[in-house]
PDB file of C-alpha atoms in Angstrom:
ATOM      1  CA  MET A   1     -44.752  -1.734 -88.748  1.00  0.00           C
ATOM      2  CA  ALA A   2     -47.091  -0.248 -91.822  1.00  0.00           C
ATOM      3  CA  ALA A   3     -48.681   3.037 -91.007  1.00  0.00           C
ATOM      4  CA  ARG A   4     -52.291   2.285 -89.984  1.00  0.00           C
ATOM      5  CA  THR A   5     -55.323   3.471 -91.920  1.00  0.00           C
ATOM      6  CA  LYS A   6     -57.794   5.864 -91.013  1.00  0.00           C
ATOM      7  CA  LYS A   7     -60.179   2.944 -90.059  1.00  0.00           C
ATOM      8  CA  VAL A   8     -58.359   0.078 -88.333  1.00  0.00           C
ATOM      9  CA  THR A   9     -59.028  -2.538 -85.942  1.00  0.00           C
ATOM     10  CA  VAL A  10     -57.894  -3.206 -82.718  1.00  0.00           C
ATOM     11  CA  GLY A  11     -55.611  -6.648 -82.388  1.00  0.00           C
ATOM     12  CA  ILE A  12     -54.598  -6.613 -86.142  1.00  0.00           C
ATOM     13  CA  ASP A  13     -50.611  -6.775 -86.582  1.00  0.00           C
ATOM     14  CA  ALA A  14     -50.303  -4.484 -89.745  1.00  0.00           C
ATOM     15  CA  ASP A  15     -47.766  -6.751 -90.854  1.00  0.00           C
ATOM     16  CA  SER A  16     -49.614 -10.017 -90.936  1.00  0.00           C
ATOM     17  CA  HIS A  17     -53.076  -8.822 -91.555  1.00  0.00           C
ATOM     18  CA  VAL A  18     -54.917 -11.482 -89.322  1.00  0.00           C
ATOM     19  CA  PRO A  19     -57.516 -10.233 -86.744  1.00  0.00           C
ATOM     20  CA  GLY A  20     -57.372 -11.080 -83.143  1.00  0.00           C
ATOM     21  CA  TRP A  21     -53.832 -10.935 -82.601  1.00  0.00           C
ATOM     22  CA  ALA A  22     -52.216  -8.322 -80.098  1.00  0.00           C
ATOM     23  CA  ALA A  23     -48.604  -8.564 -79.327  1.00  0.00           C
ATOM     24  CA  ALA A  24     -47.466  -7.460 -75.685  1.00  0.00           C
ATOM     25  CA  GLU A  25     -45.285  -4.567 -76.158  1.00  0.00           C
ATOM     26  CA  LEU A  26     -42.548  -6.235 -74.134  1.00  0.00           C
ATOM     27  CA  ALA A  27     -38.687  -6.705 -74.596  1.00  0.00           C
ATOM     28  CA  PRO A  28     -38.374 -10.459 -76.028  1.00  0.00           C
ATOM     29  CA  THR A  29     -37.515 -12.927 -73.164  1.00  0.00           C
ATOM     30  CA  THR A  30     -33.927 -14.675 -73.404  1.00  0.00           C
ATOM     31  CA  PRO A  31     -34.552 -18.355 -74.872  1.00  0.00           C
ATOM     32  CA  VAL A  32     -33.318 -21.590 -73.201  1.00  0.00           C
ATOM     33  CA  ALA A  33     -32.958 -24.393 -75.823  1.00  0.00           C
ATOM     34  CA  PRO A  34     -36.107 -23.221 -77.484  1.00  0.00           C
ATOM     35  CA  ASP A  35     -37.924 -24.772 -80.004  1.00  0.00           C
ATOM     36  CA  PRO A  36     -38.991 -22.357 -82.550  1.00  0.00           C
ATOM     37  CA  THR A  37     -41.865 -24.349 -83.893  1.00  0.00           C
ATOM     38  CA  SER A  38     -43.830 -24.760 -80.520  1.00  0.00           C
ATOM     39  CA  ALA A  39     -45.800 -22.398 -78.566  1.00  0.00           C
ATOM     40  CA  ALA A  40     -48.545 -22.523 -75.734  1.00  0.00           C
ATOM     41  CA  PHE A  41     -51.957 -21.328 -75.587  1.00  0.00           C
ATOM     42  CA  PHE A  42     -53.800 -20.333 -72.327  1.00  0.00           C
ATOM     43  CA  ASP A  43     -57.033 -19.615 -72.179  1.00  0.00           C
ATOM     44  CA  ILE A  44     -57.963 -16.866 -69.586  1.00  0.00           C
ATOM     45  CA  ASP A  45     -61.337 -17.319 -67.911  1.00  0.00           C
ATOM     46  CA  ASN A  46     -60.701 -19.412 -64.850  1.00  0.00           C
ATOM     47  CA  THR A  47     -57.608 -21.084 -66.608  1.00  0.00           C
ATOM     48  CA  MET A  48     -55.283 -18.132 -65.798  1.00  0.00           C
ATOM     49  CA  MET A  49     -57.574 -16.346 -63.709  1.00  0.00           C
ATOM     50  CA  GLN A  50     -60.097 -16.900 -61.399  1.00  0.00           C
ATOM     51  CA  GLY A  51     -63.323 -15.906 -62.845  1.00  0.00           C
ATOM     52  CA  ALA A  52     -64.120 -14.020 -65.933  1.00  0.00           C
ATOM     53  CA  SER A  53     -61.850 -11.138 -67.019  1.00  0.00           C
ATOM     54  CA  ILE A  54     -64.636  -9.380 -68.283  1.00  0.00           C
ATOM     55  CA  TYR A  55     -66.570  -9.424 -65.306  1.00  0.00           C
ATOM     56  CA  TRP A  56     -63.847  -7.876 -63.108  1.00  0.00           C
ATOM     57  CA  PHE A  57     -63.321  -5.331 -65.879  1.00  0.00           C
ATOM     58  CA  ALA A  58     -67.217  -4.627 -65.393  1.00  0.00           C
ATOM     59  CA  ARG A  59     -66.598  -4.407 -61.838  1.00  0.00           C
ATOM     60  CA  GLY A  60     -63.807  -2.126 -62.065  1.00  0.00           C
ATOM     61  CA  LEU A  61     -65.853   0.252 -64.371  1.00  0.00           C
ATOM     62  CA  ALA A  62     -68.534  -0.084 -61.733  1.00  0.00           C
ATOM     63  CA  SER A  63     -66.384   1.360 -58.923  1.00  0.00           C
ATOM     64  CA  ARG A  64     -65.432   4.171 -61.219  1.00  0.00           C
ATOM     65  CA  LYS A  65     -69.426   5.079 -61.786  1.00  0.00           C
ATOM     66  CA  TYR A  66     -69.801   3.896 -65.247  1.00  0.00           C
ATOM     67  CA  PHE A  67     -72.987   2.138 -64.224  1.00  0.00           C
ATOM     68  CA  THR A  68     -74.402   0.961 -61.079  1.00  0.00           C
ATOM     69  CA  THR A  69     -73.671  -1.797 -58.458  1.00  0.00           C
ATOM     70  CA  THR A  70     -77.189  -3.381 -59.422  1.00  0.00           C
ATOM     71  CA  ASP A  71     -76.055  -3.450 -63.169  1.00  0.00           C
ATOM     72  CA  LEU A  72     -73.047  -5.419 -62.268  1.00  0.00           C
ATOM     73  CA  ALA A  73     -74.825  -8.054 -60.222  1.00  0.00           C
ATOM     74  CA  ARG A  74     -77.527  -8.393 -62.851  1.00  0.00           C
ATOM     75  CA  PHE A  75     -74.537  -8.875 -65.372  1.00  0.00           C
ATOM     76  CA  ALA A  76     -73.132 -11.588 -62.864  1.00  0.00           C
ATOM     77  CA  TRP A  77     -76.092 -13.249 -62.728  1.00  0.00           C
ATOM     78  CA  ARG A  78     -76.642 -13.687 -66.228  1.00  0.00           C
ATOM     79  CA  GLN A  79     -72.913 -15.079 -66.827  1.00  0.00           C
ATOM     80  CA  LEU A  80     -73.475 -17.545 -63.957  1.00  0.00           C
ATOM     81  CA  ARG A  81     -76.571 -18.645 -65.498  1.00  0.00           C
ATOM     82  CA  PHE A  82     -75.104 -19.216 -68.740  1.00  0.00           C
ATOM     83  CA  ARG A  83     -72.626 -21.476 -66.501  1.00  0.00           C
ATOM     84  CA  LEU A  84     -75.046 -23.277 -64.878  1.00  0.00           C
ATOM     85  CA  SER A  85     -77.069 -24.039 -67.717  1.00  0.00           C
ATOM     86  CA  ALA A  86     -73.797 -25.191 -69.878  1.00  0.00           C
ATOM     87  CA  LYS A  87     -75.903 -24.055 -73.117  1.00  0.00           C
ATOM     88  CA  GLU A  88     -74.504 -21.929 -75.833  1.00  0.00           C
ATOM     89  CA  ASN A  89     -77.236 -22.058 -78.648  1.00  0.00           C
ATOM     90  CA  ALA A  90     -77.467 -19.857 -81.770  1.00  0.00           C
ATOM     91  CA  THR A  91     -79.563 -17.521 -80.308  1.00  0.00           C
ATOM     92  CA  ASP A  92     -76.991 -16.790 -77.275  1.00  0.00           C
ATOM     93  CA  MET A  93     -74.497 -16.180 -79.593  1.00  0.00           C
ATOM     94  CA  SER A  94     -76.353 -13.853 -81.926  1.00  0.00           C
ATOM     95  CA  GLU A  95     -77.204 -11.709 -79.104  1.00  0.00           C
ATOM     96  CA  ALA A  96     -73.468 -11.867 -77.719  1.00  0.00           C
ATOM     97  CA  LYS A  97     -72.156 -10.636 -80.795  1.00  0.00           C
ATOM     98  CA  GLU A  98     -74.809  -7.656 -81.296  1.00  0.00           C
ATOM     99  CA  ALA A  99     -74.101  -6.695 -77.839  1.00  0.00           C
ATOM    100  CA  ALA A 100     -70.305  -7.032 -77.559  1.00  0.00           C
ATOM    101  CA  LEU A 101     -68.562  -4.166 -77.045  1.00  0.00           C
ATOM    102  CA  ALA A 102     -71.464  -1.696 -77.735  1.00  0.00           C
ATOM    103  CA  PHE A 103     -70.847   0.034 -74.596  1.00  0.00           C
ATOM    104  CA  VAL A 104     -67.804   1.166 -75.772  1.00  0.00           C
ATOM    105  CA  ALA A 105     -69.140   2.921 -79.040  1.00  0.00           C
ATOM    106  CA  SER A 106     -67.610   6.609 -79.279  1.00  0.00           C
ATOM    107  CA  TRP A 107     -65.117   5.757 -76.289  1.00  0.00           C
ATOM    108  CA  LYS A 108     -61.446   6.429 -77.152  1.00  0.00           C
ATOM    109  CA  VAL A 109     -59.037   3.472 -77.395  1.00  0.00           C
ATOM    110  CA  SER A 110     -56.294   5.013 -75.309  1.00  0.00           C
ATOM    111  CA  ASP A 111     -59.219   5.501 -72.436  1.00  0.00           C
ATOM    112  CA  VAL A 112     -60.155   1.874 -72.631  1.00  0.00           C
ATOM    113  CA  GLN A 113     -56.374   0.707 -72.422  1.00  0.00           C
ATOM    114  CA  ARG A 114     -55.882   2.951 -69.518  1.00  0.00           C
ATOM    115  CA  LEU A 115     -58.845   1.561 -67.753  1.00  0.00           C
ATOM    116  CA  ALA A 116     -57.756  -2.000 -68.541  1.00  0.00           C
ATOM    117  CA  GLU A 117     -54.474  -1.346 -67.201  1.00  0.00           C
ATOM    118  CA  GLU A 118     -55.891   0.114 -63.895  1.00  0.00           C
ATOM    119  CA  ILE A 119     -58.356  -2.532 -63.087  1.00  0.00           C
ATOM    120  CA  PHE A 120     -55.668  -5.469 -63.973  1.00  0.00           C
ATOM    121  CA  ASP A 121     -53.558  -4.035 -61.177  1.00  0.00           C
ATOM    122  CA  GLU A 122     -56.377  -3.517 -58.769  1.00  0.00           C
ATOM    123  CA  LEU A 123     -58.867  -6.495 -59.205  1.00  0.00           C
ATOM    124  CA  MET A 124     -57.293  -9.007 -61.777  1.00  0.00           C
ATOM    125  CA  GLU A 125     -53.792  -9.366 -60.978  1.00  0.00           C
ATOM    126  CA  PRO A 126     -54.764 -11.094 -57.540  1.00  0.00           C
ATOM    127  CA  ARG A 127     -56.762 -13.368 -58.928  1.00  0.00           C
ATOM    128  CA  ILE A 128     -54.400 -14.890 -61.468  1.00  0.00           C
ATOM    129  CA  TRP A 129     -54.212 -18.582 -60.547  1.00  0.00           C
ATOM    130  CA  ALA A 130     -50.174 -19.173 -59.390  1.00  0.00           C
ATOM    131  CA  GLY A 131     -50.209 -22.710 -60.842  1.00  0.00           C
ATOM    132  CA  THR A 132     -51.019 -21.352 -64.455  1.00  0.00           C
ATOM    133  CA  ARG A 133     -48.805 -18.673 -63.946  1.00  0.00           C
ATOM    134  CA  ALA A 134     -46.208 -20.777 -63.297  1.00  0.00           C
ATOM    135  CA  LEU A 135     -46.866 -23.291 -65.945  1.00  0.00           C
ATOM    136  CA  ALA A 136     -46.736 -20.214 -68.384  1.00  0.00           C
ATOM    137  CA  GLN A 137     -43.690 -19.033 -66.709  1.00  0.00           C
ATOM    138  CA  GLN A 138     -41.898 -22.654 -67.440  1.00  0.00           C
ATOM    139  CA  HIS A 139     -42.866 -22.276 -71.389  1.00  0.00           C
ATOM    140  CA  LEU A 140     -41.054 -18.984 -71.436  1.00  0.00           C
ATOM    141  CA  GLU A 141     -37.855 -20.113 -69.800  1.00  0.00           C
ATOM    142  CA  ALA A 142     -37.819 -22.859 -72.034  1.00  0.00           C
ATOM    143  CA  GLY A 143     -37.864 -20.387 -74.793  1.00  0.00           C
ATOM    144  CA  THR A 144     -41.559 -21.293 -75.888  1.00  0.00           C
ATOM    145  CA  ARG A 145     -43.588 -18.274 -77.064  1.00  0.00           C
ATOM    146  CA  VAL A 146     -46.853 -18.029 -74.688  1.00  0.00           C
ATOM    147  CA  TRP A 147     -50.124 -16.713 -76.017  1.00  0.00           C
ATOM    148  CA  LEU A 148     -53.322 -15.962 -74.245  1.00  0.00           C
ATOM    149  CA  VAL A 149     -56.582 -17.025 -76.128  1.00  0.00           C
ATOM    150  CA  SER A 150     -59.874 -15.241 -75.119  1.00  0.00           C
ATOM    151  CA  ALA A 151     -63.302 -14.339 -76.253  1.00  0.00           C
ATOM    152  CA  ALA A 152     -62.917 -11.537 -74.042  1.00  0.00           C
ATOM    153  CA  PRO A 153     -61.945  -7.931 -75.863  1.00  0.00           C
ATOM    154  CA  VAL A 154     -57.979  -8.285 -77.378  1.00  0.00           C
ATOM    155  CA  GLU A 155     -57.637  -5.088 -75.354  1.00  0.00           C
ATOM    156  CA  ILE A 156     -57.973  -6.959 -72.063  1.00  0.00           C
ATOM    157  CA  GLY A 157     -55.731 -10.015 -73.287  1.00  0.00           C
ATOM    158  CA  ARG A 158     -52.906  -7.595 -74.300  1.00  0.00           C
ATOM    159  CA  VAL A 159     -52.719  -5.938 -71.080  1.00  0.00           C
ATOM    160  CA  ILE A 160     -52.956  -9.337 -69.313  1.00  0.00           C
ATOM    161  CA  ALA A 161     -50.128 -10.481 -71.522  1.00  0.00           C
ATOM    162  CA  ALA A 162     -47.886  -7.295 -70.707  1.00  0.00           C
ATOM    163  CA  ARG A 163     -48.542  -7.346 -67.334  1.00  0.00           C
ATOM    164  CA  LEU A 164     -47.460 -11.192 -66.892  1.00  0.00           C
ATOM    165  CA  GLY A 165     -44.525 -10.972 -69.539  1.00  0.00           C
ATOM    166  CA  LEU A 166     -46.321 -13.266 -72.027  1.00  0.00           C
ATOM    167  CA  THR A 167     -45.990 -13.113 -75.724  1.00  0.00           C
ATOM    168  CA  GLY A 168     -49.408 -11.704 -76.801  1.00  0.00           C
ATOM    169  CA  ALA A 169     -52.913 -12.084 -77.118  1.00  0.00           C
ATOM    170  CA  ILE A 170     -56.016 -13.583 -79.266  1.00  0.00           C
ATOM    171  CA  GLY A 171     -59.181 -12.223 -78.659  1.00  0.00           C
ATOM    172  CA  THR A 172     -62.333 -10.767 -79.885  1.00  0.00           C
ATOM    173  CA  VAL A 173     -61.470  -7.566 -81.984  1.00  0.00           C
ATOM    174  CA  ALA A 174     -63.366  -4.333 -81.969  1.00  0.00           C
ATOM    175  CA  GLU A 175     -63.840  -2.057 -85.142  1.00  0.00           C
ATOM    176  CA  ILE A 176     -61.840   1.609 -84.620  1.00  0.00           C
ATOM    177  CA  VAL A 177     -62.274   4.735 -86.543  1.00  0.00           C
ATOM    178  CA  ASP A 178     -60.336   8.003 -85.946  1.00  0.00           C
ATOM    179  CA  GLY A 179     -59.044   6.663 -82.499  1.00  0.00           C
ATOM    180  CA  ALA A 180     -62.453   5.360 -81.072  1.00  0.00           C
ATOM    181  CA  TYR A 181     -64.785   2.375 -81.248  1.00  0.00           C
ATOM    182  CA  THR A 182     -67.750   2.336 -83.206  1.00  0.00           C
ATOM    183  CA  GLY A 183     -69.098  -0.634 -81.115  1.00  0.00           C
ATOM    184  CA  ARG A 184     -69.018  -3.169 -83.630  1.00  0.00           C
ATOM    185  CA  LEU A 185     -67.098  -6.044 -84.027  1.00  0.00           C
ATOM    186  CA  VAL A 186     -64.380  -7.141 -86.679  1.00  0.00           C
ATOM    187  CA  GLY A 187     -65.586 -10.619 -87.539  1.00  0.00           C
ATOM    188  CA  ASP A 188     -66.872 -13.090 -85.080  1.00  0.00           C
ATOM    189  CA  LEU A 189     -66.772 -13.756 -81.296  1.00  0.00           C
ATOM    190  CA  MET A 190     -63.180 -15.405 -80.529  1.00  0.00           C
ATOM    191  CA  HIS A 191     -65.193 -18.282 -79.006  1.00  0.00           C
ATOM    192  CA  GLY A 192     -65.384 -22.067 -79.548  1.00  0.00           C
ATOM    193  CA  PRO A 193     -64.300 -23.065 -83.094  1.00  0.00           C
ATOM    194  CA  ALA A 194     -63.024 -19.701 -83.776  1.00  0.00           C
ATOM    195  CA  LYS A 195     -59.994 -19.889 -81.312  1.00  0.00           C
ATOM    196  CA  ALA A 196     -58.943 -23.296 -82.925  1.00  0.00           C
ATOM    197  CA  GLU A 197     -59.122 -21.292 -86.011  1.00  0.00           C
ATOM    198  CA  ALA A 198     -57.030 -18.363 -84.722  1.00  0.00           C
ATOM    199  CA  VAL A 199     -54.552 -20.775 -83.350  1.00  0.00           C
ATOM    200  CA  VAL A 200     -54.224 -22.575 -86.586  1.00  0.00           C
ATOM    201  CA  GLY A 201     -53.722 -19.320 -88.280  1.00  0.00           C
ATOM    202  CA  LEU A 202     -50.952 -17.836 -86.102  1.00  0.00           C
ATOM    203  CA  ALA A 203     -49.225 -21.161 -86.393  1.00  0.00           C
ATOM    204  CA  GLY A 204     -49.292 -20.656 -90.531  1.00  0.00           C
ATOM    205  CA  ALA A 205     -47.967 -17.150 -89.980  1.00  0.00           C
ATOM    206  CA  GLU A 206     -45.606 -18.138 -87.223  1.00  0.00           C
ATOM    207  CA  GLY A 207     -44.241 -20.974 -88.506  1.00  0.00           C
ATOM    208  CA  LEU A 208     -45.439 -23.183 -85.549  1.00  0.00           C
ATOM    209  CA  ASP A 209     -45.887 -27.007 -85.740  1.00  0.00           C
ATOM    210  CA  LEU A 210     -49.226 -27.706 -84.106  1.00  0.00           C
ATOM    211  CA  ALA A 211     -48.358 -30.899 -82.809  1.00  0.00           C
ATOM    212  CA  HIS A 212     -45.170 -29.651 -81.068  1.00  0.00           C
ATOM    213  CA  CYS A 213     -47.889 -27.040 -79.227  1.00  0.00           C
ATOM    214  CA  VAL A 214     -49.929 -27.276 -75.972  1.00  0.00           C
ATOM    215  CA  ALA A 215     -53.010 -25.677 -75.089  1.00  0.00           C
ATOM    216  CA  TYR A 216     -54.874 -25.111 -71.646  1.00  0.00           C
ATOM    217  CA  SER A 217     -58.281 -24.600 -70.646  1.00  0.00           C
ATOM    218  CA  ASP A 218     -60.841 -25.070 -68.201  1.00  0.00           C
ATOM    219  CA  SER A 219     -63.785 -25.287 -70.604  1.00  0.00           C
ATOM    220  CA  ALA A 220     -65.435 -27.947 -72.949  1.00  0.00           C
ATOM    221  CA  ASN A 221     -65.936 -25.029 -75.430  1.00  0.00           C
ATOM    222  CA  ASP A 222     -62.584 -24.839 -75.914  1.00  0.00           C
ATOM    223  CA  LEU A 223     -62.190 -28.633 -77.115  1.00  0.00           C
ATOM    224  CA  PRO A 224     -61.643 -27.265 -80.567  1.00  0.00           C
ATOM    225  CA  MET A 225     -58.540 -25.663 -79.413  1.00  0.00           C
ATOM    226  CA  LEU A 226     -57.304 -28.120 -77.276  1.00  0.00           C
ATOM    227  CA  THR A 227     -57.691 -30.955 -79.917  1.00  0.00           C
ATOM    228  CA  ALA A 228     -56.192 -28.834 -82.611  1.00  0.00           C
ATOM    229  CA  VAL A 229     -52.484 -29.285 -80.897  1.00  0.00           C
ATOM    230  CA  GLY A 230     -50.547 -31.889 -79.875  1.00  0.00           C
ATOM    231  CA  ARG A 231     -50.722 -31.630 -76.316  1.00  0.00           C
ATOM    232  CA  ALA A 232     -54.130 -30.488 -74.116  1.00  0.00           C
ATOM    233  CA  VAL A 233     -54.103 -29.609 -70.694  1.00  0.00           C
ATOM    234  CA  ALA A 234     -57.358 -29.216 -68.358  1.00  0.00           C
ATOM    235  CA  VAL A 235     -56.947 -26.483 -66.017  1.00  0.00           C
ATOM    236  CA  ASN A 236     -59.772 -26.389 -63.220  1.00  0.00           C
ATOM    237  CA  PRO A 237     -61.737 -28.239 -65.978  1.00  0.00           C
ATOM    238  CA  ASP A 238     -65.520 -28.216 -66.047  1.00  0.00           C
ATOM    239  CA  SER A 239     -67.441 -31.643 -65.467  1.00  0.00           C
ATOM    240  CA  VAL A 240     -67.564 -32.009 -69.212  1.00  0.00           C
ATOM    241  CA  LEU A 241     -64.053 -31.222 -69.857  1.00  0.00           C
ATOM    242  CA  LEU A 242     -62.897 -33.393 -66.959  1.00  0.00           C
ATOM    243  CA  ARG A 243     -64.830 -36.516 -68.392  1.00  0.00           C
ATOM    244  CA  GLU A 244     -63.025 -35.749 -71.819  1.00  0.00           C
ATOM    245  CA  ALA A 245     -59.577 -35.113 -70.523  1.00  0.00           C
ATOM    246  CA  ARG A 246     -60.022 -38.506 -68.683  1.00  0.00           C
ATOM    247  CA  GLN A 247     -61.267 -40.459 -71.732  1.00  0.00           C
ATOM    248  CA  ARG A 248     -58.527 -38.990 -73.997  1.00  0.00           C
ATOM    249  CA  GLY A 249     -55.543 -39.278 -71.037  1.00  0.00           C
ATOM    250  CA  TRP A 250     -55.114 -35.412 -71.062  1.00  0.00           C
ATOM    251  CA  GLU A 251     -53.269 -33.933 -68.174  1.00  0.00           C
ATOM    252  CA  VAL A 252     -55.487 -32.363 -65.557  1.00  0.00           C
ATOM    253  CA  ARG A 253     -54.076 -29.556 -63.317  1.00  0.00           C
ATOM    254  CA  ASP A 254     -56.539 -28.278 -60.529  1.00  0.00           C
ATOM    255  CA  PHE A 255     -55.659 -25.105 -58.485  1.00  0.00           C
ATOM    256  CA  ARG A 256     -58.761 -24.600 -56.925  1.00  0.00           C
ATOM    257  CA  THR A 257     -58.962 -24.999 -53.226  1.00  0.00           C
ATOM    258  CA  GLY A 258     -62.061 -27.414 -53.480  1.00  0.00           C
ATOM    259  CA  ARG A 259     -63.280 -29.643 -56.263  1.00  0.00           C
ATOM    260  CA  LYS A 260     -66.639 -27.493 -56.079  1.00  0.00           C
ATOM    261  CA  ALA A 261     -64.812 -24.208 -56.180  1.00  0.00           C
ATOM    262  CA  VAL A 262     -67.212 -21.355 -56.832  1.00  0.00           C
ATOM    263  CA  LYS A 263     -66.253 -19.872 -60.089  1.00  0.00           C
ATOM    264  CA  ILE A 264     -67.512 -16.411 -61.132  1.00  0.00           C
ATOM    265  CA  ALA A 265     -68.622 -15.646 -64.505  1.00  0.00           C
ATOM    266  CA  VAL A 266     -67.087 -18.325 -66.300  1.00  0.00           C
ATOM    267  CA  PRO A 267     -68.833 -19.003 -69.934  1.00  0.00           C
ATOM    268  CA  SER A 268     -67.025 -17.848 -72.762  1.00  0.00           C
ATOM    269  CA  THR A 269     -69.900 -16.541 -74.616  1.00  0.00           C
ATOM    270  CA  ALA A 270     -71.372 -14.335 -72.089  1.00  0.00           C
ATOM    271  CA  ALA A 271     -67.763 -12.913 -71.341  1.00  0.00           C
ATOM    272  CA  ALA A 272     -66.872 -12.793 -74.805  1.00  0.00           C
ATOM    273  CA  GLY A 273     -68.080  -9.081 -75.288  1.00  0.00           C
ATOM    274  CA  ILE A 274     -69.431  -7.789 -72.053  1.00  0.00           C
ATOM    275  CA  VAL A 275     -72.830  -9.551 -73.184  1.00  0.00           C
ATOM    276  CA  ALA A 276     -75.051  -8.664 -70.346  1.00  0.00           C
ATOM    277  CA  GLY A 277     -77.269  -6.215 -70.929  1.00  0.00           C
ATOM    278  CA  ALA A 278     -76.686  -4.736 -67.776  1.00  0.00           C
ATOM    279  CA  VAL A 279     -73.591  -3.332 -68.856  1.00  0.00           C
ATOM    280  CA  THR A 280     -74.672  -2.064 -72.218  1.00  0.00           C
ATOM    281  CA  ALA A 281     -77.990  -0.661 -70.448  1.00  0.00           C
ATOM    282  CA  GLY A 282     -75.923   0.999 -67.643  1.00  0.00           C
ATOM    283  CA  LEU A 283     -73.290   2.694 -69.622  1.00  0.00           C
ATOM    284  CA  ALA A 284     -76.055   3.785 -72.235  1.00  0.00           C
ATOM    285  CA  ALA A 285     -77.927   5.093 -69.199  1.00  0.00           C
ATOM    286  CA  ARG A 286     -74.801   7.177 -68.041  1.00  0.00           C
ATOM    287  CA  ARG A 287     -74.340   8.770 -71.313  1.00  0.00           C
ATOM    288  CA  ARG A 288     -77.683  10.048 -71.624  1.00  0.00           C
ATOM    289  CA  ARG A 289     -77.699  11.506 -68.166  1.00  0.00           C
ATOM    290  CA  LEU A 290     -74.498  13.172 -69.027  1.00  0.00           C
ATOM    291  CA  SER A 291     -75.612  14.411 -72.328  1.00  0.00           C
ATOM    292  CA  LYS A 292     -78.494  16.310 -70.523  1.00  0.00           C
TER     293      LYS A 292
END
């Protein structure tokens, strides 16, 4: 692995120089009749995990007094509003990009890594869908590489991938200078078409044949990724994706207890960068209090 320069970005493999990738630091699994040209790509929020990973991360921060429960409630409401409206327009995306990860400006990467690991163990792991995890495990046992693909910060994806024994994660990338976050993004949010572009880029670098690959998601926002591979599976699908899956003859897996199960903070736009102003404002207020 090449040495890092003074200014680096999270989730970039120094050998490939492709942003948004973060290999889980695990020993490789023993392949069983593997297809070296295949891979499985899993969305995280409501596909691999119940609710949005960034919401649970925010909740973990709230429990550690990084911001208040009122901030958290406002954050959850905004994400739910995004889901109910099912709209992600240019203004929403612009606001998301500006707010994404701004709250961690000046935070040390090591601290965020530690918090993500702690919060995964406390709040995220119990919410991993057993059915989706079993699907991922089947791919691993067949010698197929398994990647998480999420609009959430790549650090969170990397922790989830490591904890679940997956190959790695593709996610939104934050800029780092001298081991601390600047609060700016590198590139765009890993959302919608950007996910498909990242998967295509990874396939080219890893020698994958997209026709041999499979993608899993709950959201119609991920149609670009789902249609970029040879096989698509709708997992806990929203109504738009369910309709699309039926029309295209895609496999549907639903691990919810009911067809109308409540889903927390699902939309990828809001989840992408701790977008809600509650999080950024709450943590900014905390920094102001500490500086007094």
